[in-house]
XYZ file of C-alpha atoms in Angstrom:
391
model
C 37.550 -48.215 -14.124
C 39.902 -47.149 -11.319
C 42.511 -49.644 -12.585
C 42.324 -48.153 -16.074
C 42.826 -44.633 -14.706
C 45.859 -45.711 -12.659
C 47.299 -47.473 -15.691
C 46.929 -44.344 -17.844
C 48.577 -42.181 -15.160
C 51.506 -44.598 -15.007
C 51.908 -44.585 -18.793
C 51.780 -40.771 -18.856
C 54.379 -40.492 -16.105
C 56.652 -42.936 -17.909
C 56.309 -41.018 -21.184
C 57.189 -37.729 -19.491
C 60.431 -39.195 -18.207
C 61.624 -39.698 -21.792
C 60.469 -36.396 -23.359
C 63.107 -33.871 -24.536
C 61.895 -31.405 -21.910
C 62.567 -33.873 -19.171
C 65.995 -34.595 -20.632
C 66.839 -30.918 -20.683
C 65.740 -30.672 -17.049
C 68.204 -33.380 -16.057
C 71.067 -32.018 -18.175
C 71.342 -28.396 -19.288
C 72.472 -28.114 -22.892
C 73.513 -24.761 -24.348
C 71.781 -24.410 -27.711
C 73.014 -21.898 -30.282
C 70.779 -21.123 -33.251
C 72.133 -20.558 -36.768
C 69.757 -18.695 -39.121
C 71.343 -18.961 -42.582
C 70.410 -19.031 -46.312
C 71.302 -22.645 -47.094
C 69.051 -22.517 -50.181
C 67.612 -19.706 -52.306
C 69.522 -16.944 -54.098
C 72.753 -16.983 -52.060
C 73.354 -20.554 -50.809
C 77.144 -20.066 -50.708
C 76.586 -17.514 -47.933
C 74.657 -20.109 -45.949
C 77.260 -22.771 -46.620
C 80.092 -20.569 -45.326
C 78.088 -19.762 -42.200
C 77.330 -23.418 -41.535
C 80.925 -24.542 -42.071
C 82.317 -21.850 -39.758
C 79.796 -22.882 -37.094
C 80.816 -26.535 -37.446
C 84.490 -25.646 -36.905
C 83.562 -23.651 -33.816
C 81.513 -26.530 -32.403
C 84.419 -28.891 -33.117
C 86.651 -26.781 -30.859
C 84.048 -26.697 -28.099
C 83.606 -30.466 -28.205
C 87.372 -31.060 -28.175
C 87.518 -28.974 -25.005
C 84.879 -31.208 -23.405
C 82.173 -28.536 -23.628
C 81.817 -24.820 -22.978
C 83.066 -23.880 -19.528
C 80.845 -21.407 -17.665
C 81.394 -20.630 -13.994
C 83.750 -23.572 -13.545
C 81.341 -26.104 -15.064
C 81.405 -27.548 -18.580
C 78.219 -27.665 -20.646
C 77.414 -29.611 -23.778
C 76.704 -27.318 -26.764
C 74.301 -28.032 -29.582
C 73.817 -26.122 -32.850
C 70.274 -25.658 -34.152
C 70.707 -24.810 -37.849
C 67.718 -23.411 -39.749
C 67.525 -22.595 -43.473
C 65.959 -19.174 -44.116
C 65.879 -19.815 -47.892
C 67.168 -16.242 -48.471
C 63.625 -15.050 -47.669
C 62.554 -12.535 -45.041
C 59.456 -14.497 -44.007
C 61.454 -17.714 -43.632
C 64.074 -15.938 -41.494
C 61.317 -14.684 -39.181
C 59.813 -18.170 -38.989
C 63.219 -19.710 -38.224
C 63.916 -17.274 -35.383
C 60.468 -17.804 -33.889
C 60.902 -21.579 -33.936
C 64.384 -21.556 -32.452
C 63.331 -19.199 -29.648
C 59.926 -20.622 -28.707
C 60.405 -24.323 -29.466
C 64.130 -25.069 -29.365
C 64.988 -22.795 -26.414
C 68.201 -21.505 -27.982
C 70.311 -19.292 -25.756
C 71.473 -17.057 -28.628
C 71.157 -16.848 -32.417
C 73.864 -16.228 -35.017
C 72.476 -14.725 -38.232
C 70.713 -14.017 -40.476
C 73.515 -12.753 -42.679
C 71.779 -10.495 -45.212
C 69.944 -7.344 -44.146
C 66.839 -8.403 -46.060
C 66.429 -11.262 -43.579
C 68.246 -9.772 -40.577
C 66.074 -6.655 -40.277
C 62.732 -8.523 -39.821
C 64.299 -11.438 -37.925
C 65.912 -8.992 -35.501
C 62.471 -7.728 -34.540
C 61.502 -11.250 -33.457
C 64.701 -11.778 -31.461
C 64.280 -8.485 -29.649
C 60.592 -9.159 -28.949
C 61.448 -12.450 -27.258
C 64.534 -10.952 -25.539
C 66.951 -13.375 -27.155
C 70.445 -12.327 -28.230
C 70.898 -12.258 -32.010
C 74.233 -11.440 -33.649
C 74.090 -10.833 -37.389
C 77.601 -11.380 -38.735
C 77.111 -9.655 -42.117
C 74.101 -7.305 -42.068
C 75.258 -3.691 -42.527
C 71.827 -1.993 -42.638
C 71.349 0.287 -39.559
C 67.752 -0.931 -39.047
C 68.952 -4.397 -38.016
C 70.041 -3.227 -34.567
C 68.301 0.134 -34.200
C 66.327 0.400 -30.921
C 66.802 -3.353 -30.358
C 68.834 -4.005 -27.179
C 69.040 -7.752 -27.864
C 70.315 -7.453 -31.446
C 74.016 -7.051 -32.286
C 76.184 -7.387 -35.379
C 79.782 -8.355 -36.184
C 80.383 -5.957 -39.089
C 80.534 -2.243 -39.835
C 77.450 -0.283 -40.980
C 76.479 1.110 -44.364
C 76.658 4.749 -43.131
C 80.365 3.986 -42.632
C 80.870 1.765 -45.700
C 79.273 4.204 -48.186
C 81.663 7.117 -47.434
C 84.617 4.672 -47.328
C 83.906 3.624 -50.938
C 83.259 7.216 -52.064
C 86.552 8.352 -50.504
C 88.475 5.424 -51.980
C 87.255 6.079 -55.552
C 88.019 9.783 -55.229
C 91.522 9.245 -53.845
C 92.429 6.268 -56.047
C 91.142 7.480 -59.426
C 90.494 11.211 -58.973
C 87.006 10.810 -60.498
C 84.156 13.290 -59.982
C 81.249 11.615 -61.852
C 79.769 8.297 -60.756
C 76.918 5.970 -61.703
C 75.031 3.611 -59.391
C 73.132 0.394 -60.219
C 71.201 -1.336 -57.408
C 68.257 -3.585 -56.481
C 65.479 -1.286 -55.250
C 63.539 -4.177 -53.669
C 66.272 -5.353 -51.259
C 67.162 -3.560 -47.997
C 70.929 -3.899 -48.279
C 71.658 -2.633 -51.828
C 68.933 0.015 -51.637
C 70.222 1.383 -48.325
C 73.876 1.327 -49.345
C 73.163 2.922 -52.743
C 71.431 5.805 -50.950
C 74.301 6.243 -48.478
C 76.925 6.157 -51.252
C 74.973 8.707 -53.317
C 74.760 11.102 -50.358
C 78.477 10.710 -49.563
C 79.510 11.160 -53.200
C 77.349 14.262 -53.715
C 78.673 15.751 -50.498
C 82.187 15.499 -51.942
C 81.505 16.342 -55.586
C 78.259 18.293 -55.754
C 74.537 17.588 -56.375
C 74.947 16.651 -60.075
C 77.927 14.340 -59.618
C 75.821 11.125 -59.655
C 75.103 11.199 -63.376
C 73.136 7.923 -63.490
C 71.179 6.323 -60.623
C 69.607 3.189 -62.029
C 67.664 0.416 -60.293
C 66.169 -3.007 -60.957
C 64.155 -5.571 -59.015
C 65.251 -8.787 -57.336
C 65.451 -11.776 -59.750
C 66.045 -9.515 -62.802
C 68.844 -10.831 -64.991
C 68.823 -8.393 -67.911
C 70.332 -5.021 -66.995
C 70.954 -3.813 -70.562
C 68.448 -0.943 -70.381
C 69.967 0.510 -67.209
C 73.554 -0.121 -68.302
C 72.979 1.545 -71.691
C 71.933 4.712 -69.839
C 74.977 4.427 -67.570
C 77.394 4.011 -70.496
C 75.941 7.139 -72.166
C 75.818 9.172 -68.926
C 79.453 10.277 -68.863
C 80.070 8.426 -65.587
C 83.727 7.616 -64.853
C 83.020 4.814 -62.376
C 80.143 2.416 -61.695
C 79.282 1.504 -58.097
C 77.026 -1.537 -57.684
C 76.386 -2.916 -54.158
C 74.884 -6.217 -55.350
C 75.260 -9.809 -54.159
C 77.789 -12.220 -55.616
C 75.247 -14.008 -57.818
C 74.368 -10.751 -59.633
C 77.858 -9.222 -59.949
C 79.056 -11.454 -62.851
C 75.963 -10.623 -64.930
C 76.309 -6.883 -64.306
C 80.045 -6.831 -65.059
C 79.819 -8.887 -68.267
C 76.769 -7.030 -69.611
C 78.384 -3.647 -68.861
C 81.517 -4.605 -70.786
C 79.461 -5.975 -73.686
C 77.695 -2.609 -73.907
C 80.994 -0.714 -74.079
C 81.701 0.204 -70.436
C 85.473 0.653 -70.001
C 85.727 2.349 -66.593
C 86.242 0.639 -63.222
C 83.353 -1.116 -61.483
C 83.503 -0.950 -57.685
C 81.510 -3.043 -55.231
C 80.749 -3.500 -51.555
C 81.090 -6.277 -48.968
C 78.342 -8.256 -50.702
C 80.958 -9.112 -53.358
C 83.050 -11.045 -50.844
C 81.660 -14.535 -51.492
C 84.004 -17.345 -52.454
C 81.875 -17.805 -55.612
C 82.118 -14.255 -57.017
C 85.305 -14.888 -58.982
C 84.312 -18.465 -59.773
C 81.196 -17.130 -61.514
C 82.712 -13.923 -62.898
C 86.097 -15.184 -64.089
C 88.680 -12.784 -65.511
C 86.002 -10.129 -66.047
C 86.338 -9.323 -62.342
C 90.142 -9.316 -62.168
C 91.474 -5.912 -61.119
C 88.156 -4.736 -59.620
C 87.839 -3.357 -56.078
C 85.275 -3.763 -53.302
C 84.967 -2.819 -49.633
C 85.015 -5.729 -47.215
C 85.749 -7.016 -43.715
C 88.910 -8.982 -44.349
C 91.226 -10.073 -47.149
C 92.244 -13.715 -47.345
C 95.345 -13.266 -49.531
C 98.284 -12.300 -47.313
C 96.420 -12.804 -44.027
C 98.483 -13.478 -40.891
C 98.148 -14.797 -37.333
C 94.768 -16.087 -36.142
C 93.134 -15.047 -39.414
C 95.613 -17.139 -41.413
C 95.123 -20.088 -39.043
C 91.347 -19.964 -39.579
C 91.740 -19.720 -43.367
C 94.130 -22.703 -43.491
C 91.937 -24.846 -41.259
C 88.759 -23.992 -43.192
C 90.420 -24.672 -46.560
C 91.780 -27.995 -45.318
C 88.338 -29.034 -44.069
C 86.159 -27.805 -46.932
C 88.452 -27.393 -49.934
C 88.216 -23.668 -50.588
C 89.270 -20.365 -49.034
C 86.607 -18.957 -46.672
C 84.909 -15.719 -47.634
C 84.182 -12.799 -45.318
C 80.821 -14.297 -44.327
C 82.511 -17.378 -42.890
C 85.118 -15.264 -41.068
C 82.444 -12.956 -39.639
C 80.329 -15.938 -38.557
C 83.359 -17.324 -36.727
C 83.821 -13.991 -34.942
C 80.104 -13.823 -34.078
C 80.269 -17.287 -32.486
C 83.392 -16.386 -30.514
C 81.621 -13.227 -29.303
C 78.625 -15.297 -28.193
C 80.989 -17.746 -26.487
C 82.718 -14.970 -24.536
C 79.391 -13.396 -23.559
C 78.053 -16.731 -22.262
C 81.204 -17.243 -20.221
C 81.207 -13.644 -18.971
C 77.597 -14.133 -17.811
C 79.146 -16.148 -14.984
C 76.755 -19.089 -14.736
C 73.986 -20.996 -16.478
C 70.841 -21.147 -14.323
C 68.925 -23.464 -16.658
C 66.099 -20.923 -16.864
C 66.469 -19.819 -20.457
C 64.848 -16.374 -20.162
C 67.105 -15.442 -17.241
C 70.191 -16.800 -19.020
C 69.342 -14.940 -22.241
C 69.171 -11.644 -20.321
C 72.514 -12.346 -18.623
C 74.194 -13.142 -21.969
C 72.784 -9.965 -23.490
C 74.192 -7.813 -20.664
C 77.585 -9.518 -20.880
C 77.759 -9.081 -24.662
C 77.046 -5.346 -24.417
C 80.024 -4.942 -22.068
C 82.630 -6.609 -24.304
C 85.477 -4.267 -25.248
C 88.465 -4.671 -27.563
C 87.401 -8.130 -28.746
C 90.190 -9.464 -30.968
C 88.340 -11.023 -33.900
C 89.881 -12.456 -37.042
C 88.107 -9.647 -38.938
C 89.428 -6.951 -36.606
C 89.057 -5.610 -33.086
C 85.573 -4.753 -31.845
C 83.962 -2.691 -29.111
C 80.189 -2.281 -29.193
C 78.224 0.945 -29.269
C 74.972 1.271 -27.304
C 73.118 0.210 -30.464
C 74.995 -3.105 -30.578
C 77.222 -2.107 -33.490
C 80.977 -2.743 -33.437
C 83.447 0.043 -34.041
C 85.895 -1.485 -36.533
C 87.836 -0.803 -39.725
C 86.881 -1.551 -43.340
C 89.202 -3.159 -45.867
C 89.467 -2.297 -49.560
C 90.042 -5.552 -51.448
C 91.478 -5.870 -54.959
C 90.726 -9.000 -56.993
C 94.203 -9.778 -58.281
C 95.337 -11.497 -61.479
C 95.012 -14.918 -59.811
C 91.426 -14.234 -58.785
C 92.438 -13.862 -55.116
C 90.999 -11.315 -52.686
C 94.043 -9.192 -51.923
C 94.338 -6.557 -49.181
C 94.748 -3.128 -50.808
C 94.216 -0.644 -47.986
C 92.147 -0.145 -44.844
C 89.923 2.639 -43.600
C 89.134 3.107 -39.907
C 86.504 5.223 -38.104
């Protein structure tokens, strides 16, 4: 009996030597989580995020690892598909934090996933940087949650001011998804900004639908008859082509203006010439870009065959921010909770970060102070810089 017990102890000890935990104990690996919609309604957003992350990792590996405190560490990406669902984004964050021991998380991109996933990251005191979520609730009262983009309370007035200055209009219509955090929040902010400029009756049609709807004819008929001079619709790239084509079929002749959710590489591919000449607010414009932004665009296009959208550029910036914060933390102790806290403190102190989507300095809420870009879809279907608006 004693021999059997000794044998089992020896087998157990041998097995422990080869477990992942034991491996991590011998060699500290910096793990970065990517929470992205690789499937679901907006897979192109997830694809751009993944590709940008792969380019970043390529640079780190070429350098022989990420240098922290004079020592180089191997870096590993843990990529999870949130399926464009809030519950899946929460599940992905929980797994990466409690099972994979990631040091920081990049994503989710959309506010619908980033708002609930941010609660998990903050609860477990793990840095999360959402590259693309503009809803204020993503970072509000969450010291461990940051973002790489401007907020809707800034974006809404930017669009209202642009339409007023560009066209001289005073009556607007809005069409938005009432069941999704991002379009609902931005529609409300735009409405408030517009009415502040033009009066309480200046939004002459305020129409909504629900996620997955594809027929907007009822709402658009009301909008066409409302006397509105411009239609603002802060919807995602997969919905924009349907809205634009159905509006035109119903007799809409005025401009249709969008928000940063239009910035996907697939918007024009799906919309075609119907979207030529339209405007939207965004974080960067690929056509005519220069310097480091141009270098990223060229490298991405060479690697993946198409021009990166704003999501990819913002994901790149979010990873570079995480990289600087890890290095600014000074050292890696190997105790993940302690290292997460150090990275969080270092990230909050970053000032004048030169990203490819603009310079950033964080507020106490973890939000960057940065400019917005008005993009025009030109006659070649390119996203062309039109003008910028800064805080």
